[in-house]
Tab-separated table of N, CA, C and O in Angstrom:
chain	number	residue	atom	x	y	z
A	1	MET	N	-63.510	-23.101	-62.063
A	1	MET	CA	-64.354	-24.192	-62.477
A	1	MET	C	-64.726	-24.047	-63.957
A	1	MET	O	-64.723	-25.027	-64.682
A	2	ALA	N	-65.052	-22.856	-64.379
A	2	ALA	CA	-65.425	-22.634	-65.777
A	2	ALA	C	-64.234	-22.889	-66.695
A	2	ALA	O	-64.410	-23.420	-67.797
A	3	ALA	N	-63.044	-22.538	-66.244
A	3	ALA	CA	-61.859	-22.768	-67.071
A	3	ALA	C	-61.607	-24.268	-67.242
A	3	ALA	O	-61.279	-24.726	-68.342
A	4	ALA	N	-61.777	-25.030	-66.177
A	4	ALA	CA	-61.592	-26.479	-66.268
A	4	ALA	C	-62.650	-27.102	-67.176
A	4	ALA	O	-62.355	-27.997	-67.976
A	5	PHE	N	-63.889	-26.631	-67.067
A	5	PHE	CA	-64.956	-27.148	-67.926
A	5	PHE	C	-64.662	-26.844	-69.387
A	5	PHE	O	-64.803	-27.710	-70.255
A	6	THR	N	-64.244	-25.610	-69.663
A	6	THR	CA	-63.933	-25.216	-71.034
A	6	THR	C	-62.781	-26.040	-71.591
A	6	THR	O	-62.828	-26.490	-72.746
A	7	GLU	N	-61.758	-26.270	-70.776
A	7	GLU	CA	-60.623	-27.075	-71.219
A	7	GLU	C	-61.057	-28.513	-71.514
A	7	GLU	O	-60.677	-29.098	-72.538
A	8	GLY	N	-61.863	-29.095	-70.653
A	8	GLY	CA	-62.350	-30.447	-70.881
A	8	GLY	C	-63.232	-30.538	-72.108
A	8	GLY	O	-63.156	-31.496	-72.884
A	9	LEU	N	-64.091	-29.543	-72.291
A	9	LEU	CA	-64.973	-29.523	-73.461
A	9	LEU	C	-64.164	-29.441	-74.753
A	9	LEU	O	-64.412	-30.195	-75.703
A	10	LEU	N	-63.183	-28.554	-74.792
A	10	LEU	CA	-62.351	-28.431	-75.992
A	10	LEU	C	-61.545	-29.703	-76.244
A	10	LEU	O	-61.390	-30.135	-77.388
A	11	THR	N	-61.062	-30.316	-75.171
A	11	THR	CA	-60.304	-31.559	-75.318
A	11	THR	C	-61.166	-32.637	-75.936
A	11	THR	O	-60.740	-33.359	-76.849
A	12	ASN	N	-62.389	-32.775	-75.456
A	12	ASN	CA	-63.278	-33.793	-76.007
A	12	ASN	C	-63.728	-33.457	-77.426
A	12	ASN	O	-63.870	-34.351	-78.262
A	13	MET	N	-63.971	-32.191	-77.708
A	13	MET	CA	-64.423	-31.810	-79.041
A	13	MET	C	-63.326	-31.995	-80.083
A	13	MET	O	-63.603	-32.293	-81.240
A	14	LEU	N	-62.075	-31.812	-79.672
A	14	LEU	CA	-60.957	-31.934	-80.599
A	14	LEU	C	-60.342	-33.333	-80.605
A	14	LEU	O	-59.339	-33.567	-81.268
A	15	ASN	N	-60.948	-34.268	-79.880
A	15	ASN	CA	-60.445	-35.628	-79.797
A	15	ASN	C	-60.851	-36.392	-81.059
A	15	ASN	O	-62.030	-36.659	-81.271
A	16	PRO	N	-59.909	-36.768	-81.895
A	16	PRO	CA	-60.282	-37.457	-83.131
A	16	PRO	C	-60.874	-38.845	-82.865
A	16	PRO	O	-61.670	-39.334	-83.654
A	17	LYS	N	-60.486	-39.492	-81.756
A	17	LYS	CA	-61.040	-40.821	-81.476
A	17	LYS	C	-62.541	-40.753	-81.240
A	17	LYS	O	-63.286	-41.613	-81.712
A	18	ALA	N	-62.987	-39.742	-80.516
A	18	ALA	CA	-64.418	-39.609	-80.256
A	18	ALA	C	-65.183	-39.336	-81.550
A	18	ALA	O	-66.237	-39.923	-81.788
A	19	ALA	N	-64.646	-38.485	-82.383
A	19	ALA	CA	-65.313	-38.170	-83.645
A	19	ALA	C	-65.368	-39.398	-84.552
A	19	ALA	O	-66.410	-39.697	-85.146
A	20	LEU	N	-64.277	-40.127	-84.651
A	20	LEU	CA	-64.260	-41.323	-85.484
A	20	LEU	C	-65.207	-42.391	-84.950
A	20	LEU	O	-65.870	-43.091	-85.711
A	21	PHE	N	-65.278	-42.508	-83.634
A	21	PHE	CA	-66.196	-43.474	-83.032
A	21	PHE	C	-67.634	-43.136	-83.406
A	21	PHE	O	-68.402	-44.014	-83.812
A	22	LEU	N	-67.999	-41.868	-83.277
A	22	LEU	CA	-69.368	-41.477	-83.598
A	22	LEU	C	-69.658	-41.592	-85.090
A	22	LEU	O	-70.750	-41.998	-85.488
A	23	ILE	N	-68.686	-41.262	-85.915
A	23	ILE	CA	-68.877	-41.385	-87.362
A	23	ILE	C	-69.076	-42.853	-87.750
A	23	ILE	O	-69.852	-43.186	-88.633
A	24	ALA	N	-68.380	-43.755	-87.060
A	24	ALA	CA	-68.521	-45.177	-87.361
A	24	ALA	C	-69.786	-45.773	-86.747
A	24	ALA	O	-70.383	-46.678	-87.307
A	25	LEU	N	-70.201	-45.266	-85.600
A	25	LEU	CA	-71.305	-45.875	-84.870
A	25	LEU	C	-72.676	-45.380	-85.306
A	25	LEU	O	-73.587	-46.191	-85.531
A	26	VAL	N	-72.854	-44.093	-85.425
A	26	VAL	CA	-74.180	-43.521	-85.674
A	26	VAL	C	-74.809	-44.040	-86.971
A	26	VAL	O	-75.982	-44.428	-86.955
A	27	PRO	N	-74.098	-44.097	-88.091
A	27	PRO	CA	-74.766	-44.573	-89.310
A	27	PRO	C	-75.279	-46.015	-89.225
A	27	PRO	O	-76.221	-46.385	-89.904
A	28	ARG	N	-74.703	-46.823	-88.373
A	28	ARG	CA	-75.149	-48.214	-88.242
A	28	ARG	C	-76.528	-48.310	-87.604
A	28	ARG	O	-77.238	-49.284	-87.803
A	29	PHE	N	-76.882	-47.323	-86.796
A	29	PHE	CA	-78.155	-47.358	-86.088
A	29	PHE	C	-79.198	-46.415	-86.669
A	29	PHE	O	-80.339	-46.410	-86.225
A	30	VAL	N	-78.790	-45.611	-87.613
A	30	VAL	CA	-79.723	-44.687	-88.267
A	30	VAL	C	-80.047	-45.263	-89.638
A	30	VAL	O	-79.200	-45.320	-90.517
A	31	ALA	N	-81.284	-45.704	-89.792
A	31	ALA	CA	-81.662	-46.357	-91.050
A	31	ALA	C	-82.832	-45.618	-91.682
A	31	ALA	O	-83.763	-45.195	-91.000
A	32	GLY	N	-82.792	-45.478	-92.961
A	32	GLY	CA	-83.900	-44.898	-93.694
A	32	GLY	C	-84.040	-43.397	-93.506
A	32	GLY	O	-83.170	-42.720	-93.011
A	33	GLU	N	-85.186	-42.902	-93.915
A	33	GLU	CA	-85.479	-41.474	-93.839
A	33	GLU	C	-86.582	-41.252	-92.830
A	33	GLU	O	-87.455	-42.099	-92.675
A	34	PRO	N	-86.689	-40.222	-92.135
A	34	PRO	CA	-85.698	-39.168	-91.950
A	34	PRO	C	-84.661	-39.582	-90.898
A	34	PRO	O	-85.005	-40.101	-89.846
A	35	ALA	N	-83.435	-39.387	-91.203
A	35	ALA	CA	-82.337	-39.815	-90.340
A	35	ALA	C	-81.955	-38.764	-89.307
A	35	ALA	O	-81.324	-39.088	-88.318
A	36	LEU	N	-82.340	-37.522	-89.510
A	36	LEU	CA	-81.924	-36.463	-88.601
A	36	LEU	C	-82.439	-36.692	-87.185
A	36	LEU	O	-81.685	-36.567	-86.216
A	37	GLY	N	-83.688	-37.062	-87.042
A	37	GLY	CA	-84.251	-37.287	-85.715
A	37	GLY	C	-83.580	-38.435	-84.993
A	37	GLY	O	-83.277	-38.351	-83.793
A	38	ASP	N	-83.315	-39.518	-85.712
A	38	ASP	CA	-82.631	-40.664	-85.106
A	38	ASP	C	-81.204	-40.300	-84.703
A	38	ASP	O	-80.730	-40.696	-83.637
A	39	ALA	N	-80.528	-39.558	-85.557
A	39	ALA	CA	-79.160	-39.155	-85.249
A	39	ALA	C	-79.126	-38.245	-84.030
A	39	ALA	O	-78.245	-38.369	-83.167
A	40	LEU	N	-80.078	-37.324	-83.934
A	40	LEU	CA	-80.138	-36.450	-82.757
A	40	LEU	C	-80.452	-37.237	-81.493
A	40	LEU	O	-79.881	-36.970	-80.434
A	41	ALA	N	-81.349	-38.209	-81.597
A	41	ALA	CA	-81.682	-39.034	-80.433
A	41	ALA	C	-80.455	-39.812	-79.967
A	41	ALA	O	-80.166	-39.866	-78.757
A	42	LEU	N	-79.716	-40.399	-80.896
A	42	LEU	CA	-78.497	-41.123	-80.518
A	42	LEU	C	-77.443	-40.186	-79.927
A	42	LEU	O	-76.740	-40.548	-78.977
A	43	SER	N	-77.360	-38.988	-80.460
A	43	SER	CA	-76.413	-38.012	-79.925
A	43	SER	C	-76.783	-37.610	-78.501
A	43	SER	O	-75.914	-37.492	-77.634
A	44	LEU	N	-78.067	-37.404	-78.260
A	44	LEU	CA	-78.506	-37.058	-76.900
A	44	LEU	C	-78.256	-38.200	-75.925
A	44	LEU	O	-77.874	-37.966	-74.768
A	45	ILE	N	-78.447	-39.429	-76.365
A	45	ILE	CA	-78.148	-40.572	-75.510
A	45	ILE	C	-76.651	-40.627	-75.189
A	45	ILE	O	-76.262	-40.887	-74.041
A	46	ALA	N	-75.820	-40.358	-76.174
A	46	ALA	CA	-74.372	-40.355	-75.951
A	46	ALA	C	-73.971	-39.253	-74.980
A	46	ALA	O	-73.139	-39.464	-74.086
A	47	VAL	N	-74.565	-38.077	-75.124
A	47	VAL	CA	-74.271	-36.965	-74.209
A	47	VAL	C	-74.725	-37.297	-72.797
A	47	VAL	O	-74.001	-37.072	-71.821
A	48	ALA	N	-75.919	-37.869	-72.667
A	48	ALA	CA	-76.427	-38.235	-71.344
A	48	ALA	C	-75.526	-39.275	-70.692
A	48	ALA	O	-75.221	-39.192	-69.495
A	49	GLY	N	-75.080	-40.249	-71.470
A	49	GLY	CA	-74.171	-41.260	-70.924
A	49	GLY	C	-72.851	-40.661	-70.486
A	49	GLY	O	-72.317	-41.023	-69.432
A	50	ALA	N	-72.331	-39.735	-71.272
A	50	ALA	CA	-71.072	-39.080	-70.895
A	50	ALA	C	-71.226	-38.265	-69.623
A	50	ALA	O	-70.366	-38.297	-68.740
A	51	VAL	N	-72.335	-37.543	-69.498
A	51	VAL	CA	-72.577	-36.743	-68.291
A	51	VAL	C	-72.718	-37.654	-67.077
A	51	VAL	O	-72.123	-37.398	-66.029
A	52	LEU	N	-73.482	-38.742	-67.224
A	52	LEU	CA	-73.669	-39.661	-66.101
A	52	LEU	C	-72.373	-40.343	-65.697
A	52	LEU	O	-72.204	-40.743	-64.552
A	53	TRP	N	-71.455	-40.492	-66.620
A	53	TRP	CA	-70.167	-41.089	-66.296
A	53	TRP	C	-69.207	-40.062	-65.703
A	53	TRP	O	-68.557	-40.314	-64.692
A	54	PHE	N	-69.096	-38.892	-66.320
A	54	PHE	CA	-68.057	-37.958	-65.916
A	54	PHE	C	-68.375	-37.180	-64.637
A	54	PHE	O	-67.456	-36.686	-63.987
A	55	LEU	N	-69.633	-37.044	-64.272
A	55	LEU	CA	-69.937	-36.369	-63.003
A	55	LEU	C	-69.368	-37.137	-61.812
A	55	LEU	O	-68.669	-36.547	-60.976
A	56	PRO	N	-69.616	-38.438	-61.674
A	56	PRO	CA	-68.990	-39.146	-60.555
A	56	PRO	C	-67.470	-39.224	-60.678
A	56	PRO	O	-66.764	-39.180	-59.667
A	57	VAL	N	-66.962	-39.326	-61.899
A	57	VAL	CA	-65.507	-39.347	-62.072
A	57	VAL	C	-64.901	-38.036	-61.574
A	57	VAL	O	-63.867	-38.026	-60.901
A	58	ALA	N	-65.554	-36.920	-61.867
A	58	ALA	CA	-65.060	-35.623	-61.396
A	58	ALA	C	-65.136	-35.524	-59.875
A	58	ALA	O	-64.224	-34.976	-59.241
A	59	ASP	N	-66.200	-36.042	-59.276
A	59	ASP	CA	-66.306	-36.020	-57.816
A	59	ASP	C	-65.206	-36.842	-57.166
A	59	ASP	O	-64.580	-36.414	-56.204
A	60	VAL	N	-64.973	-38.036	-57.688
A	60	VAL	CA	-63.911	-38.887	-57.139
A	60	VAL	C	-62.551	-38.228	-57.371
A	60	VAL	O	-61.689	-38.244	-56.482
A	61	GLY	N	-62.358	-37.638	-58.528
A	61	GLY	CA	-61.107	-36.940	-58.803
A	61	GLY	C	-60.868	-35.786	-57.855
A	61	GLY	O	-59.744	-35.569	-57.395
A	62	GLY	N	-61.924	-35.038	-57.525
A	62	GLY	CA	-61.781	-33.942	-56.565
A	62	GLY	C	-61.416	-34.440	-55.184
A	62	GLY	O	-60.571	-33.856	-54.490
A	63	ALA	N	-62.038	-35.537	-54.777
A	63	ALA	CA	-61.720	-36.104	-53.468
A	63	ALA	C	-60.292	-36.642	-53.444
A	63	ALA	O	-59.558	-36.445	-52.471
A	64	LEU	N	-59.895	-37.317	-54.504
A	64	LEU	CA	-58.534	-37.843	-54.560
A	64	LEU	C	-57.495	-36.732	-54.647
A	64	LEU	O	-56.384	-36.891	-54.163
A	65	ARG	N	-57.871	-35.625	-55.260
A	65	ARG	CA	-56.922	-34.519	-55.360
A	65	ARG	C	-56.551	-34.003	-53.975
A	65	ARG	O	-55.391	-33.727	-53.693
A	66	ARG	N	-57.551	-33.895	-53.106
A	66	ARG	CA	-57.272	-33.447	-51.742
A	66	ARG	C	-56.400	-34.456	-51.010
A	66	ARG	O	-55.488	-34.085	-50.274
A	67	LEU	N	-56.654	-35.737	-51.239
A	67	LEU	CA	-55.866	-36.772	-50.584
A	67	LEU	C	-54.448	-36.815	-51.134
A	67	LEU	O	-53.475	-36.877	-50.370
A	68	LEU	N	-54.316	-36.771	-52.445
A	68	LEU	CA	-52.998	-36.891	-53.069
A	68	LEU	C	-52.140	-35.643	-52.933
A	68	LEU	O	-50.954	-35.674	-53.245
A	69	ALA	N	-52.715	-34.544	-52.479
A	69	ALA	CA	-51.940	-33.322	-52.288
A	69	ALA	C	-51.095	-33.378	-51.021
A	69	ALA	O	-50.192	-32.561	-50.850
A	70	ARG	N	-51.366	-34.336	-50.156
A	70	ARG	CA	-50.588	-34.468	-48.923
A	70	ARG	C	-49.184	-34.975	-49.247
A	70	ARG	O	-48.993	-35.858	-50.076
A	71	THR	N	-48.202	-34.423	-48.542
A	71	THR	CA	-46.802	-34.758	-48.800
A	71	THR	C	-46.526	-36.230	-48.541
A	71	THR	O	-45.835	-36.887	-49.328
A	72	ALA	N	-47.066	-36.775	-47.462
A	72	ALA	CA	-46.819	-38.179	-47.133
A	72	ALA	C	-47.385	-39.107	-48.208
A	72	ALA	O	-46.760	-40.102	-48.581
A	73	VAL	N	-48.547	-38.771	-48.723
A	73	VAL	CA	-49.164	-39.603	-49.760
A	73	VAL	C	-48.362	-39.497	-51.055
A	73	VAL	O	-48.137	-40.500	-51.743
A	74	LEU	N	-47.906	-38.291	-51.388
A	74	LEU	CA	-47.084	-38.122	-52.593
A	74	LEU	C	-45.805	-38.947	-52.510
A	74	LEU	O	-45.403	-39.586	-53.484
A	75	LYS	N	-45.165	-38.934	-51.340
A	75	LYS	CA	-43.939	-39.716	-51.172
A	75	LYS	C	-44.224	-41.207	-51.277
A	75	LYS	O	-43.468	-41.956	-51.897
A	76	ALA	N	-45.322	-41.657	-50.689
A	76	ALA	CA	-45.661	-43.079	-50.744
A	76	ALA	C	-45.974	-43.514	-52.172
A	76	ALA	O	-45.504	-44.566	-52.631
A	77	VAL	N	-46.745	-42.710	-52.889
A	77	VAL	CA	-47.075	-43.049	-54.278
A	77	VAL	C	-45.811	-43.036	-55.135
A	77	VAL	O	-45.611	-43.924	-55.978
A	78	GLY	N	-44.946	-42.069	-54.930
A	78	GLY	CA	-43.687	-42.015	-55.675
A	78	GLY	C	-42.802	-43.219	-55.383
A	78	GLY	O	-42.204	-43.802	-56.298
A	79	GLY	N	-42.745	-43.616	-54.125
A	79	GLY	CA	-41.951	-44.792	-53.765
A	79	GLY	C	-42.511	-46.069	-54.363
A	79	GLY	O	-41.761	-46.906	-54.882
A	80	LEU	N	-43.827	-46.224	-54.299
A	80	LEU	CA	-44.453	-47.419	-54.886
A	80	LEU	C	-44.281	-47.455	-56.398
A	80	LEU	O	-43.992	-48.513	-56.977
A	81	THR	N	-44.433	-46.314	-57.029
A	81	THR	CA	-44.269	-46.250	-58.481
A	81	THR	C	-42.825	-46.551	-58.873
A	81	THR	O	-42.576	-47.312	-59.814
A	82	GLY	N	-41.893	-45.973	-58.160
A	82	GLY	CA	-40.480	-46.233	-58.438
A	82	GLY	C	-40.121	-47.691	-58.243
A	82	GLY	O	-39.403	-48.290	-59.060
A	83	THR	N	-40.620	-48.286	-57.155
A	83	THR	CA	-40.360	-49.703	-56.896
A	83	THR	C	-40.938	-50.573	-58.005
A	83	THR	O	-40.296	-51.526	-58.474
A	84	ALA	N	-42.149	-50.263	-58.433
A	84	ALA	CA	-42.780	-51.040	-59.508
A	84	ALA	C	-41.980	-50.917	-60.807
A	84	ALA	O	-41.782	-51.919	-61.515
A	85	LEU	N	-41.523	-49.723	-61.127
A	85	LEU	CA	-40.748	-49.538	-62.357
A	85	LEU	C	-39.413	-50.266	-62.299
A	85	LEU	O	-38.969	-50.863	-63.283
A	86	ILE	N	-38.754	-50.244	-61.140
A	86	ILE	CA	-37.489	-50.966	-60.986
A	86	ILE	C	-37.731	-52.469	-61.121
A	86	ILE	O	-36.976	-53.179	-61.798
A	87	ALA	N	-38.806	-52.971	-60.496
A	87	ALA	CA	-39.127	-54.394	-60.590
A	87	ALA	C	-39.420	-54.791	-62.038
A	87	ALA	O	-38.977	-55.859	-62.496
A	88	LEU	N	-40.145	-53.963	-62.755
A	88	LEU	CA	-40.414	-54.254	-64.164
A	88	LEU	C	-39.131	-54.234	-64.992
A	88	LEU	O	-38.945	-55.063	-65.890
A	89	GLY	N	-38.235	-53.314	-64.689
A	89	GLY	CA	-36.956	-53.263	-65.406
A	89	GLY	C	-36.101	-54.478	-65.137
A	89	GLY	O	-35.502	-55.051	-66.060
A	90	VAL	N	-36.058	-54.912	-63.876
A	90	VAL	CA	-35.300	-56.120	-63.540
A	90	VAL	C	-35.921	-57.332	-64.226
A	90	VAL	O	-35.215	-58.180	-64.781
A	91	ASN	N	-37.245	-57.416	-64.202
A	91	ASN	CA	-37.933	-58.521	-64.870
A	91	ASN	C	-37.625	-58.532	-66.362
A	91	ASN	O	-37.375	-59.588	-66.954
A	92	LEU	N	-37.615	-57.378	-66.978
A	92	LEU	CA	-37.313	-57.283	-68.397
A	92	LEU	C	-35.865	-57.691	-68.671
A	92	LEU	O	-35.585	-58.409	-69.645
A	93	ALA	N	-34.950	-57.270	-67.816
A	93	ALA	CA	-33.539	-57.616	-68.005
A	93	ALA	C	-33.326	-59.114	-67.848
A	93	ALA	O	-32.574	-59.732	-68.619
A	94	VAL	N	-33.976	-59.720	-66.866
A	94	VAL	CA	-33.827	-61.151	-66.640
A	94	VAL	C	-34.503	-61.939	-67.761
A	94	VAL	O	-33.951	-62.945	-68.245
A	95	ALA	N	-35.657	-61.509	-68.208
A	95	ALA	CA	-36.376	-62.215	-69.267
A	95	ALA	C	-35.629	-62.123	-70.592
A	95	ALA	O	-35.697	-63.022	-71.413
A	96	GLY	N	-34.928	-61.039	-70.807
A	96	GLY	CA	-34.190	-60.861	-72.052
A	96	GLY	C	-32.990	-61.783	-72.172
A	96	GLY	O	-32.537	-62.082	-73.263
A	97	ARG	N	-32.465	-62.252	-71.046
A	97	ARG	CA	-31.282	-63.111	-71.063
A	97	ARG	C	-31.624	-64.574	-71.287
A	97	ARG	O	-30.787	-65.349	-71.645
A	98	SER	N	-32.837	-64.956	-71.015
A	98	SER	CA	-33.168	-66.388	-71.143
A	98	SER	C	-33.796	-66.727	-72.466
A	98	SER	O	-33.877	-66.051	-73.382
């Protein structure tokens, strides 16, 4: 569990999209002096929102992991995915000719 948490934390910390989003967003809401307190408050709100979002996502992911580990479910998902990809390829081939 600690290894997964560490991996997720490093992934989010090294994600340039998250950093760019915060760099673009925080200055718009932090006005005047002193800005440090406002910036910290916005950062804490962002962290709280991320925690409130990712905790249920992790729970659902854990439940789905147990379900998707079954051989029958893996075969069904693989078959559905393959069928969808073939259908998209046929659609693309037909659309390209007209």
